[in-house]
Amino acid sequence: MIGLRPGRLGGVVALGAHCDDIAIGAGGTLLTLCAGRPGLRVDALVLSGGGTPREDEERAALAAFCPGADVDVTVLKLPDGRFPAHWEEAKNALEELRRRTDPDVILAPRTDDAHQDHRGLAKLVPTAFRDHLALGYEIVKWDGDLGSPSVYQPLDDDVAEEKVRLLQTHYASQRHRPWYDREAFLGLARIRGIEAAAKYAEAFFVKKLTLDLKG
């Protein structure tokens, strides 16, 4: 079933092409999910950064973004920006993850993301997880590829603030980047909040959703 039954959420898969993608795109949603569901299972797979200081950042960050959860993190060593040449390795990693987990929801990049690594990973998701709800998160960047999302997760004020704090705390390697700041992260969350009739929100893109409207 490509959908989510009310009250049913025991497992989450979070996918990123790079260390920090998951936290930037869905960090507030992870904080919200884990706060309300102690012991939630979160399986995270990141395609690049393995064996570098970025892997250490990612492991510490995802532990902080998933308080009280049962978190398993796998970080591969695919070269940044070269995903298309390593399609088979990424595909095998997703299929191996699928064999050992059956999540209720998947957090992943969106299929029309301008970055080839993000886009390539997003297009692999339905080949391994065919009957699962996949929420495509967004990452603001110089490409100007923000679109019109269809799904929103409102964020409490303290959750939005905590997301920004954790991003700044755990990803020291990214602090020098001109776009990596409080204004960028809270600004997008504020815009999506307006669209969701809330103060802050994270937004997602969905390719397919099955409804179950039976009483």
PDB file of C-alpha atoms in Angstrom, residues 42-171:
ATOM      1  CA  VAL A  42      15.028   4.785  11.643  1.00  0.00           C
ATOM      2  CA  ASP A  43      17.257   3.275   8.959  1.00  0.00           C
ATOM      3  CA  ALA A  44      19.410   5.865   7.215  1.00  0.00           C
ATOM      4  CA  LEU A  45      21.447   5.323   4.040  1.00  0.00           C
ATOM      5  CA  VAL A  46      23.799   7.981   2.663  1.00  0.00           C
ATOM      6  CA  LEU A  47      25.613   7.409  -0.611  1.00  0.00           C
ATOM      7  CA  SER A  48      28.766   9.483  -0.091  1.00  0.00           C
ATOM      8  CA  GLY A  49      31.144  10.591   2.653  1.00  0.00           C
ATOM      9  CA  GLY A  50      32.043   7.191   4.041  1.00  0.00           C
ATOM     10  CA  GLY A  51      35.446   6.990   5.712  1.00  0.00           C
ATOM     11  CA  THR A  52      35.764  10.779   5.989  1.00  0.00           C
ATOM     12  CA  PRO A  53      35.087  13.280   8.783  1.00  0.00           C
ATOM     13  CA  ARG A  54      31.729  13.905   7.128  1.00  0.00           C
ATOM     14  CA  GLU A  55      30.619  10.406   8.099  1.00  0.00           C
ATOM     15  CA  ASP A  56      31.357  11.209  11.739  1.00  0.00           C
ATOM     16  CA  GLU A  57      29.318  14.405  11.415  1.00  0.00           C
ATOM     17  CA  GLU A  58      26.427  12.495   9.879  1.00  0.00           C
ATOM     18  CA  ARG A  59      26.300   9.809  12.534  1.00  0.00           C
ATOM     19  CA  ALA A  60      26.345  12.329  15.360  1.00  0.00           C
ATOM     20  CA  ALA A  61      23.770  14.540  13.639  1.00  0.00           C
ATOM     21  CA  LEU A  62      21.275  11.778  12.875  1.00  0.00           C
ATOM     22  CA  ALA A  63      21.519  10.517  16.456  1.00  0.00           C
ATOM     23  CA  ALA A  64      20.616  14.040  17.605  1.00  0.00           C
ATOM     24  CA  PHE A  65      17.822  14.438  15.054  1.00  0.00           C
ATOM     25  CA  CYS A  66      16.293  11.108  16.132  1.00  0.00           C
ATOM     26  CA  PRO A  67      16.177  11.302  19.945  1.00  0.00           C
ATOM     27  CA  GLY A  68      14.951   8.127  21.586  1.00  0.00           C
ATOM     28  CA  ALA A  69      14.841   6.259  18.270  1.00  0.00           C
ATOM     29  CA  ASP A  70      16.508   3.012  17.246  1.00  0.00           C
ATOM     30  CA  VAL A  71      18.796   4.447  14.569  1.00  0.00           C
ATOM     31  CA  ASP A  72      20.968   2.555  12.086  1.00  0.00           C
ATOM     32  CA  VAL A  73      23.170   4.618   9.754  1.00  0.00           C
ATOM     33  CA  THR A  74      25.040   3.370   6.672  1.00  0.00           C
ATOM     34  CA  VAL A  75      27.361   5.765   4.831  1.00  0.00           C
ATOM     35  CA  LEU A  76      28.812   4.645   1.490  1.00  0.00           C
ATOM     36  CA  LYS A  77      31.876   5.960  -0.336  1.00  0.00           C
ATOM     37  CA  LEU A  78      30.442   6.965  -3.716  1.00  0.00           C
ATOM     38  CA  PRO A  79      32.237  10.056  -5.060  1.00  0.00           C
ATOM     39  CA  ASP A  80      30.327  13.313  -4.645  1.00  0.00           C
ATOM     40  CA  GLY A  81      28.916  14.545  -7.950  1.00  0.00           C
ATOM     41  CA  ARG A  82      29.597  11.267  -9.780  1.00  0.00           C
ATOM     42  CA  PHE A  83      26.495   9.273  -8.899  1.00  0.00           C
ATOM     43  CA  PRO A  84      25.498   8.328 -12.480  1.00  0.00           C
ATOM     44  CA  ALA A  85      28.760   6.407 -12.901  1.00  0.00           C
ATOM     45  CA  HIS A  86      28.048   4.401  -9.729  1.00  0.00           C
ATOM     46  CA  TRP A  87      24.407   3.551 -10.328  1.00  0.00           C
ATOM     47  CA  GLU A  88      24.797  -0.177  -9.743  1.00  0.00           C
ATOM     48  CA  GLU A  89      26.458   0.236  -6.347  1.00  0.00           C
ATOM     49  CA  ALA A  90      23.709   2.595  -5.195  1.00  0.00           C
ATOM     50  CA  LYS A  91      21.010   0.296  -6.528  1.00  0.00           C
ATOM     51  CA  ASN A  92      22.504  -2.688  -4.695  1.00  0.00           C
ATOM     52  CA  ALA A  93      22.644  -0.699  -1.440  1.00  0.00           C
ATOM     53  CA  LEU A  94      18.972   0.218  -1.691  1.00  0.00           C
ATOM     54  CA  GLU A  95      17.964  -3.347  -2.461  1.00  0.00           C
ATOM     55  CA  GLU A  96      19.977  -4.638   0.499  1.00  0.00           C
ATOM     56  CA  LEU A  97      18.273  -2.073   2.734  1.00  0.00           C
ATOM     57  CA  ARG A  98      14.887  -3.175   1.430  1.00  0.00           C
ATOM     58  CA  ARG A  99      15.641  -6.792   2.281  1.00  0.00           C
ATOM     59  CA  ARG A 100      16.173  -5.928   5.939  1.00  0.00           C
ATOM     60  CA  THR A 101      13.518  -3.280   6.496  1.00  0.00           C
ATOM     61  CA  ASP A 102       9.874  -2.648   5.664  1.00  0.00           C
ATOM     62  CA  PRO A 103       9.287   1.022   6.533  1.00  0.00           C
ATOM     63  CA  ASP A 104       5.990   2.836   6.821  1.00  0.00           C
ATOM     64  CA  VAL A 105       7.429   5.962   5.213  1.00  0.00           C
ATOM     65  CA  ILE A 106      10.549   6.898   3.250  1.00  0.00           C
ATOM     66  CA  LEU A 107      12.222  10.305   3.362  1.00  0.00           C
ATOM     67  CA  ALA A 108      14.300  10.833   0.226  1.00  0.00           C
ATOM     68  CA  PRO A 109      15.295  13.487  -2.302  1.00  0.00           C
ATOM     69  CA  ARG A 110      12.658  14.521  -4.821  1.00  0.00           C
ATOM     70  CA  THR A 111      12.775  13.199  -8.378  1.00  0.00           C
ATOM     71  CA  ASP A 112      13.064  16.623 -10.049  1.00  0.00           C
ATOM     72  CA  ASP A 113      15.888  17.943  -7.873  1.00  0.00           C
ATOM     73  CA  ALA A 114      18.424  19.789 -10.028  1.00  0.00           C
ATOM     74  CA  HIS A 115      21.422  18.034  -8.442  1.00  0.00           C
ATOM     75  CA  GLN A 116      22.211  14.854 -10.374  1.00  0.00           C
ATOM     76  CA  ASP A 117      23.119  12.904  -7.227  1.00  0.00           C
ATOM     77  CA  HIS A 118      19.862  13.824  -5.476  1.00  0.00           C
ATOM     78  CA  ARG A 119      17.808  13.146  -8.588  1.00  0.00           C
ATOM     79  CA  GLY A 120      19.489   9.831  -9.306  1.00  0.00           C
ATOM     80  CA  LEU A 121      18.873   8.529  -5.807  1.00  0.00           C
ATOM     81  CA  ALA A 122      15.246   9.673  -5.903  1.00  0.00           C
ATOM     82  CA  LYS A 123      14.626   7.763  -9.127  1.00  0.00           C
ATOM     83  CA  LEU A 124      16.023   4.577  -7.590  1.00  0.00           C
ATOM     84  CA  VAL A 125      13.664   4.631  -4.601  1.00  0.00           C
ATOM     85  CA  PRO A 126      10.567   3.146  -6.328  1.00  0.00           C
ATOM     86  CA  THR A 127      12.676   0.405  -7.928  1.00  0.00           C
ATOM     87  CA  ALA A 128      13.506  -0.985  -4.480  1.00  0.00           C
ATOM     88  CA  PHE A 129      10.527   0.221  -2.405  1.00  0.00           C
ATOM     89  CA  ARG A 130       7.565  -0.344  -4.716  1.00  0.00           C
ATOM     90  CA  ASP A 131       4.717  -0.307  -2.207  1.00  0.00           C
ATOM     91  CA  HIS A 132       5.860   2.378   0.191  1.00  0.00           C
ATOM     92  CA  LEU A 133       5.002   6.003   0.754  1.00  0.00           C
ATOM     93  CA  ALA A 134       8.016   8.065  -0.348  1.00  0.00           C
ATOM     94  CA  LEU A 135       8.148  11.732   0.636  1.00  0.00           C
ATOM     95  CA  GLY A 136      10.567  13.730  -1.484  1.00  0.00           C
ATOM     96  CA  TYR A 137      12.228  16.459   0.564  1.00  0.00           C
ATOM     97  CA  GLU A 138      13.628  19.706  -0.835  1.00  0.00           C
ATOM     98  CA  ILE A 139      17.018  21.367  -0.461  1.00  0.00           C
ATOM     99  CA  VAL A 140      17.394  25.023  -1.368  1.00  0.00           C
ATOM    100  CA  LYS A 141      20.392  25.704  -3.639  1.00  0.00           C
ATOM    101  CA  TRP A 142      21.779  28.080  -6.268  1.00  0.00           C
ATOM    102  CA  ASP A 143      20.013  26.135  -9.057  1.00  0.00           C
ATOM    103  CA  GLY A 144      16.718  27.783  -8.102  1.00  0.00           C
ATOM    104  CA  ASP A 145      14.823  24.495  -8.390  1.00  0.00           C
ATOM    105  CA  LEU A 146      12.241  24.936  -5.632  1.00  0.00           C
ATOM    106  CA  GLY A 147       8.823  23.807  -6.836  1.00  0.00           C
ATOM    107  CA  SER A 148       5.247  23.469  -5.639  1.00  0.00           C
ATOM    108  CA  PRO A 149       5.096  20.774  -2.952  1.00  0.00           C
ATOM    109  CA  SER A 150       1.973  18.803  -2.166  1.00  0.00           C
ATOM    110  CA  VAL A 151       2.620  17.548   1.375  1.00  0.00           C
ATOM    111  CA  TYR A 152       3.527  19.534   4.486  1.00  0.00           C
ATOM    112  CA  GLN A 153       4.669  18.727   7.994  1.00  0.00           C
ATOM    113  CA  PRO A 154       4.064  21.739  10.272  1.00  0.00           C
ATOM    114  CA  LEU A 155       6.865  22.355  12.752  1.00  0.00           C
ATOM    115  CA  ASP A 156       6.463  23.752  16.241  1.00  0.00           C
ATOM    116  CA  ASP A 157       8.563  26.870  16.812  1.00  0.00           C
ATOM    117  CA  ASP A 158      10.946  25.033  19.109  1.00  0.00           C
ATOM    118  CA  VAL A 159      11.384  22.223  16.588  1.00  0.00           C
ATOM    119  CA  ALA A 160      12.255  24.649  13.792  1.00  0.00           C
ATOM    120  CA  GLU A 161      14.779  26.350  16.064  1.00  0.00           C
ATOM    121  CA  GLU A 162      16.223  23.032  17.195  1.00  0.00           C
ATOM    122  CA  LYS A 163      16.661  21.922  13.582  1.00  0.00           C
ATOM    123  CA  VAL A 164      18.735  25.012  12.831  1.00  0.00           C
ATOM    124  CA  ARG A 165      20.756  24.603  16.022  1.00  0.00           C
ATOM    125  CA  LEU A 166      21.569  20.973  15.243  1.00  0.00           C
ATOM    126  CA  LEU A 167      22.526  21.795  11.651  1.00  0.00           C
ATOM    127  CA  GLN A 168      24.951  24.432  12.894  1.00  0.00           C
ATOM    128  CA  THR A 169      26.293  22.239  15.677  1.00  0.00           C
ATOM    129  CA  HIS A 170      26.928  18.994  13.847  1.00  0.00           C
ATOM    130  CA  TYR A 171      28.021  19.988  10.345  1.00  0.00           C
TER     131      TYR A 171
END
